[in-house]
Amino acid sequence: MASTASEVIAFLVSISGWVLVSSTLPTDYWKVSTIDGTVITTATYWANLWKTCVTDSTGVSNCKDFPSMLALDGYIQACRGLMIAAVSLGFFGSIFALFGMKCTKVGGSDKAKAKIACLAGIVFILSGLCSMTGCSLYANKITTEFFDPYYVEQKYELGAALFIGWAGASLCIIGGIIFCFSISDNNKTPRMGYVYNGATSVMSSRTKYQGGEDFKTTNPSKQFDKNAYV
């Protein structure tokens, strides 16, 4: 029962993390222009993995998609690949988890289900690591440019998408670890039950007369009548 509950908790945590990781791909604010050292701000620059935009003081936004994938910076291409891999791994991990959970009726025997659940945990951990690496790589580029005194172009700060991606990656890793530990509960061999049947009954001894007839021992008090002594 405890193993089933832990698998349900792991499934909910992992699916929540996968949803958060998936939501980071279309999120706009991966990086936002900083206002540090700026007295008057007339426009706000922000970008994600697919486009770069500017919003003026009136609230009107103008966006421009990246024209060429091969002409992009290397870190953007790497982040794209890692985030897409994280979403894909999370999708397959959720399918494996449905087959490996004890509360479902598919997946075969308990031993086979335990192996599938462990595989789902490994896939979720890989998904979380891909998302964590992609967000950290993007954040490292932003912080490096921000603290570089010789970088004279527009500087940016961390956007909301990075924090969502880190949170989703953490949930995927935690859920995957719980799935991997659930296999130890499933593989525990049950203790053999021993039933005490009581002492072995002793068969009443039988004596044979010379005539060949069997005589069963009976209660001595019932063998002789009181008149036998008269």
Tab-separated table of C-alpha atoms in Angstrom:
chain	number	residue	atom	x	y	z
A	1	MET	CA	0.000	0.000	0.000
A	2	ALA	CA	2.846	2.349	0.845
A	3	SER	CA	4.537	1.570	-2.465
A	4	THR	CA	1.343	2.352	-4.393
A	5	ALA	CA	0.951	5.680	-2.595
A	6	SER	CA	4.573	6.620	-3.283
A	7	GLU	CA	4.129	5.793	-6.967
A	8	VAL	CA	1.027	7.975	-7.188
A	9	ILE	CA	2.875	10.853	-5.503
A	10	ALA	CA	5.859	10.371	-7.820
A	11	PHE	CA	3.574	10.370	-10.854
A	12	LEU	CA	1.831	13.588	-9.828
A	13	VAL	CA	5.123	15.328	-9.018
A	14	SER	CA	6.747	14.207	-12.265
A	15	ILE	CA	3.768	15.174	-14.426
A	16	SER	CA	3.629	18.601	-12.749
A	17	GLY	CA	7.310	19.112	-13.466
A	18	TRP	CA	6.893	18.001	-17.074
A	19	VAL	CA	4.021	20.463	-17.574
A	20	LEU	CA	6.149	23.299	-16.199
A	21	VAL	CA	9.074	22.341	-18.417
A	22	SER	CA	6.780	22.204	-21.457
A	23	SER	CA	5.366	25.641	-20.650
A	24	THR	CA	8.806	27.256	-20.805
A	25	LEU	CA	9.157	26.719	-24.554
A	26	PRO	CA	6.386	29.165	-25.611
A	27	THR	CA	7.037	31.553	-22.717
A	28	ASP	CA	8.195	34.967	-23.924
A	29	TYR	CA	10.399	36.224	-21.138
A	30	TRP	CA	13.590	34.188	-21.114
A	31	LYS	CA	15.570	37.390	-20.717
A	32	VAL	CA	14.462	40.961	-20.087
A	33	SER	CA	16.463	44.132	-20.537
A	34	THR	CA	17.827	45.532	-17.324
A	35	ILE	CA	17.048	48.989	-15.983
A	36	ASP	CA	20.166	49.096	-13.818
A	37	GLY	CA	21.816	52.495	-14.171
A	38	THR	CA	19.053	53.794	-16.467
A	39	VAL	CA	17.186	56.927	-15.438
A	40	ILE	CA	14.555	57.012	-18.171
A	41	THR	CA	13.275	53.812	-19.761
A	42	THR	CA	11.509	54.232	-23.077
A	43	ALA	CA	11.534	50.637	-24.252
A	44	THR	CA	11.851	47.148	-22.825
A	45	TYR	CA	13.714	44.464	-24.732
A	46	TRP	CA	12.993	40.805	-24.147
A	47	ALA	CA	13.652	37.558	-25.959
A	48	ASN	CA	13.170	33.798	-25.808
A	49	LEU	CA	14.419	30.829	-27.814
A	50	TRP	CA	12.460	31.760	-30.914
A	51	LYS	CA	12.251	35.537	-31.228
A	52	THR	CA	13.382	38.892	-29.886
A	53	CYS	CA	10.937	41.696	-29.100
A	54	VAL	CA	10.760	45.288	-27.953
A	55	THR	CA	7.921	46.944	-26.056
A	56	ASP	CA	7.676	50.735	-26.066
A	57	SER	CA	6.307	52.997	-23.353
A	58	THR	CA	2.789	52.782	-24.794
A	59	GLY	CA	2.720	49.002	-24.427
A	60	VAL	CA	3.013	48.169	-28.121
A	61	SER	CA	5.312	45.227	-28.837
A	62	ASN	CA	7.208	44.558	-32.028
A	63	CYS	CA	8.735	41.109	-32.407
A	64	LYS	CA	11.168	39.617	-34.871
A	65	ASP	CA	11.671	35.908	-35.314
A	66	PHE	CA	15.180	34.588	-35.635
A	67	PRO	CA	15.727	34.466	-39.424
A	68	SER	CA	18.030	31.465	-39.571
A	69	MET	CA	18.538	28.530	-37.249
A	70	LEU	CA	22.119	27.929	-38.386
A	71	ALA	CA	23.031	31.587	-37.887
A	72	LEU	CA	21.971	31.565	-34.231
A	73	ASP	CA	24.377	31.667	-31.349
A	74	GLY	CA	25.554	28.298	-30.167
A	75	TYR	CA	24.004	28.571	-26.714
A	76	ILE	CA	20.529	29.229	-28.164
A	77	GLN	CA	20.776	26.171	-30.401
A	78	ALA	CA	21.931	24.068	-27.450
A	79	CYS	CA	19.096	25.345	-25.259
A	80	ARG	CA	16.557	24.560	-27.959
A	81	GLY	CA	17.804	20.998	-28.284
A	82	LEU	CA	17.946	20.416	-24.529
A	83	MET	CA	14.462	21.772	-23.869
A	84	ILE	CA	12.911	19.790	-26.728
A	85	ALA	CA	14.685	16.677	-25.442
A	86	ALA	CA	13.371	17.372	-21.934
A	87	VAL	CA	9.781	17.637	-23.183
A	88	SER	CA	10.101	14.468	-25.280
A	89	LEU	CA	11.650	12.455	-22.446
A	90	GLY	CA	8.944	13.634	-20.065
A	91	PHE	CA	6.272	12.440	-22.493
A	92	PHE	CA	7.761	8.944	-22.746
A	93	GLY	CA	8.375	8.887	-19.002
A	94	SER	CA	4.695	9.544	-18.310
A	95	ILE	CA	3.718	6.627	-20.579
A	96	PHE	CA	6.176	4.272	-18.858
A	97	ALA	CA	4.887	5.421	-15.486
A	98	LEU	CA	1.294	4.556	-16.410
A	99	PHE	CA	2.371	1.039	-17.380
A	100	GLY	CA	4.597	0.570	-14.341
A	101	MET	CA	2.311	1.771	-11.561
A	102	LYS	CA	0.658	-0.853	-9.373
A	103	CYS	CA	-2.723	0.853	-9.538
A	104	THR	CA	-3.001	0.214	-13.289
A	105	LYS	CA	-4.022	-3.096	-14.849
A	106	VAL	CA	-1.487	-3.052	-17.689
A	107	GLY	CA	2.192	-3.869	-17.704
A	108	GLY	CA	2.259	-7.527	-16.708
A	109	SER	CA	3.380	-8.993	-13.402
A	110	ASP	CA	4.473	-7.018	-10.361
A	111	LYS	CA	8.123	-7.703	-11.130
A	112	ALA	CA	7.756	-6.405	-14.682
A	113	LYS	CA	5.825	-3.375	-13.442
A	114	ALA	CA	8.605	-2.575	-10.984
A	115	LYS	CA	11.177	-2.547	-13.786
A	116	ILE	CA	8.982	-0.319	-15.960
A	117	ALA	CA	8.450	2.082	-13.043
A	118	CYS	CA	12.191	2.264	-12.475
A	119	LEU	CA	12.688	2.967	-16.188
A	120	ALA	CA	10.109	5.764	-15.964
A	121	GLY	CA	12.023	7.238	-13.032
A	122	ILE	CA	15.282	7.219	-14.999
A	123	VAL	CA	13.596	8.887	-17.987
A	124	PHE	CA	12.095	11.597	-15.764
A	125	ILE	CA	15.496	12.230	-14.174
A	126	LEU	CA	17.055	12.622	-17.624
A	127	SER	CA	14.247	14.999	-18.594
A	128	GLY	CA	14.874	17.106	-15.502
A	129	LEU	CA	18.626	17.174	-16.124
A	130	CYS	CA	18.115	18.308	-19.725
A	131	SER	CA	15.815	21.113	-18.624
A	132	MET	CA	18.141	22.107	-15.790
A	133	THR	CA	21.133	22.196	-18.139
A	134	GLY	CA	19.317	24.209	-20.800
A	135	CYS	CA	18.048	26.855	-18.387
A	136	SER	CA	21.393	27.081	-16.611
A	137	LEU	CA	23.269	27.473	-19.894
A	138	TYR	CA	20.990	30.322	-20.945
A	139	ALA	CA	21.247	31.966	-17.515
A	140	ASN	CA	25.029	31.658	-17.541
A	141	LYS	CA	25.203	33.581	-20.811
A	142	ILE	CA	23.007	36.361	-19.384
A	143	THR	CA	24.974	36.715	-16.142
A	144	THR	CA	28.325	36.607	-17.938
A	145	GLU	CA	27.332	39.500	-20.185
A	146	PHE	CA	25.763	41.403	-17.304
A	147	PHE	CA	28.890	41.363	-15.121
A	148	ASP	CA	31.330	41.893	-17.995
A	149	PRO	CA	32.527	45.525	-17.785
A	150	TYR	CA	33.717	45.448	-21.414
A	151	TYR	CA	30.327	44.358	-22.780
A	152	VAL	CA	28.792	47.564	-24.154
A	153	GLU	CA	25.643	46.183	-25.810
A	154	GLN	CA	22.228	45.817	-24.230
A	155	LYS	CA	22.398	43.842	-21.014
A	156	TYR	CA	19.641	41.551	-19.813
A	157	GLU	CA	18.382	39.961	-16.616
A	158	LEU	CA	16.922	36.525	-15.947
A	159	GLY	CA	13.364	36.090	-17.184
A	160	ALA	CA	10.455	34.244	-15.616
A	161	ALA	CA	10.792	31.287	-18.001
A	162	LEU	CA	14.125	30.307	-16.462
A	163	PHE	CA	12.685	30.050	-12.970
A	164	ILE	CA	9.736	28.025	-14.261
A	165	GLY	CA	12.136	25.711	-16.067
A	166	TRP	CA	14.266	25.228	-12.957
A	167	ALA	CA	11.192	24.459	-10.859
A	168	GLY	CA	9.887	21.962	-13.403
A	169	ALA	CA	13.283	20.284	-13.689
A	170	SER	CA	13.496	19.910	-9.913
A	171	LEU	CA	10.051	18.298	-9.763
A	172	CYS	CA	10.942	15.877	-12.562
A	173	ILE	CA	14.128	14.828	-10.793
A	174	ILE	CA	12.369	14.388	-7.435
A	175	GLY	CA	9.559	12.361	-8.988
A	176	GLY	CA	12.031	10.208	-10.904
A	177	ILE	CA	14.010	9.462	-7.742
A	178	ILE	CA	10.834	8.362	-5.952
A	179	PHE	CA	10.012	6.069	-8.874
A	180	CYS	CA	13.478	4.511	-8.724
A	181	PHE	CA	13.211	3.890	-4.988
A	182	SER	CA	9.764	2.314	-5.380
A	183	ILE	CA	11.355	-0.729	-7.030
A	184	SER	CA	12.971	-1.674	-3.719
A	185	ASP	CA	9.538	-1.936	-2.099
A	186	ASN	CA	8.198	-4.032	-4.952
A	187	ASN	CA	11.113	-6.475	-4.829
A	188	LYS	CA	10.837	-7.211	-1.138
A	189	THR	CA	10.071	-10.877	-0.721
A	190	PRO	CA	7.160	-11.533	1.599
A	191	ARG	CA	7.843	-13.453	4.748
A	192	MET	CA	6.762	-17.061	4.799
A	193	GLY	CA	3.894	-17.682	7.156
A	194	TYR	CA	4.093	-20.636	9.503
A	195	VAL	CA	0.990	-22.036	11.125
A	196	TYR	CA	1.243	-23.878	14.409
A	197	ASN	CA	-0.954	-26.920	14.256
A	198	GLY	CA	-0.452	-28.005	17.830
A	199	ALA	CA	1.198	-31.097	19.214
A	200	THR	CA	0.987	-34.290	17.203
A	201	SER	CA	-1.771	-36.478	18.478
A	202	VAL	CA	-0.668	-39.770	19.876
A	203	MET	CA	-2.548	-42.731	18.574
A	204	SER	CA	-3.931	-44.938	21.210
A	205	SER	CA	-1.828	-48.007	21.567
A	206	ARG	CA	-3.251	-51.259	20.610
A	207	THR	CA	-2.476	-54.561	22.202
A	208	LYS	CA	-2.926	-57.865	20.659
A	209	TYR	CA	-4.163	-60.900	22.415
A	210	GLN	CA	-2.921	-64.247	21.449
A	211	GLY	CA	-6.202	-64.855	19.735
A	212	GLY	CA	-5.321	-62.147	17.208
A	213	GLU	CA	-7.989	-59.585	18.187
A	214	ASP	CA	-7.090	-55.950	18.640
A	215	PHE	CA	-7.926	-54.382	21.933
A	216	LYS	CA	-8.019	-50.579	22.141
A	217	THR	CA	-6.950	-49.054	25.382
A	218	THR	CA	-9.743	-47.334	27.108
A	219	ASN	CA	-10.166	-45.350	30.219
A	220	PRO	CA	-9.139	-47.581	33.171
A	221	SER	CA	-12.034	-46.294	35.203
A	222	LYS	CA	-14.441	-47.755	32.660
A	223	GLN	CA	-12.811	-51.182	32.281
A	224	PHE	CA	-13.978	-52.580	35.576
A	225	ASP	CA	-17.337	-52.300	37.139
A	226	LYS	CA	-17.695	-51.919	40.871
A	227	ASN	CA	-19.099	-55.467	41.080
A	228	ALA	CA	-15.897	-56.921	39.739
A	229	TYR	CA	-14.275	-56.606	43.127
A	230	VAL	CA	-17.065	-58.329	44.962
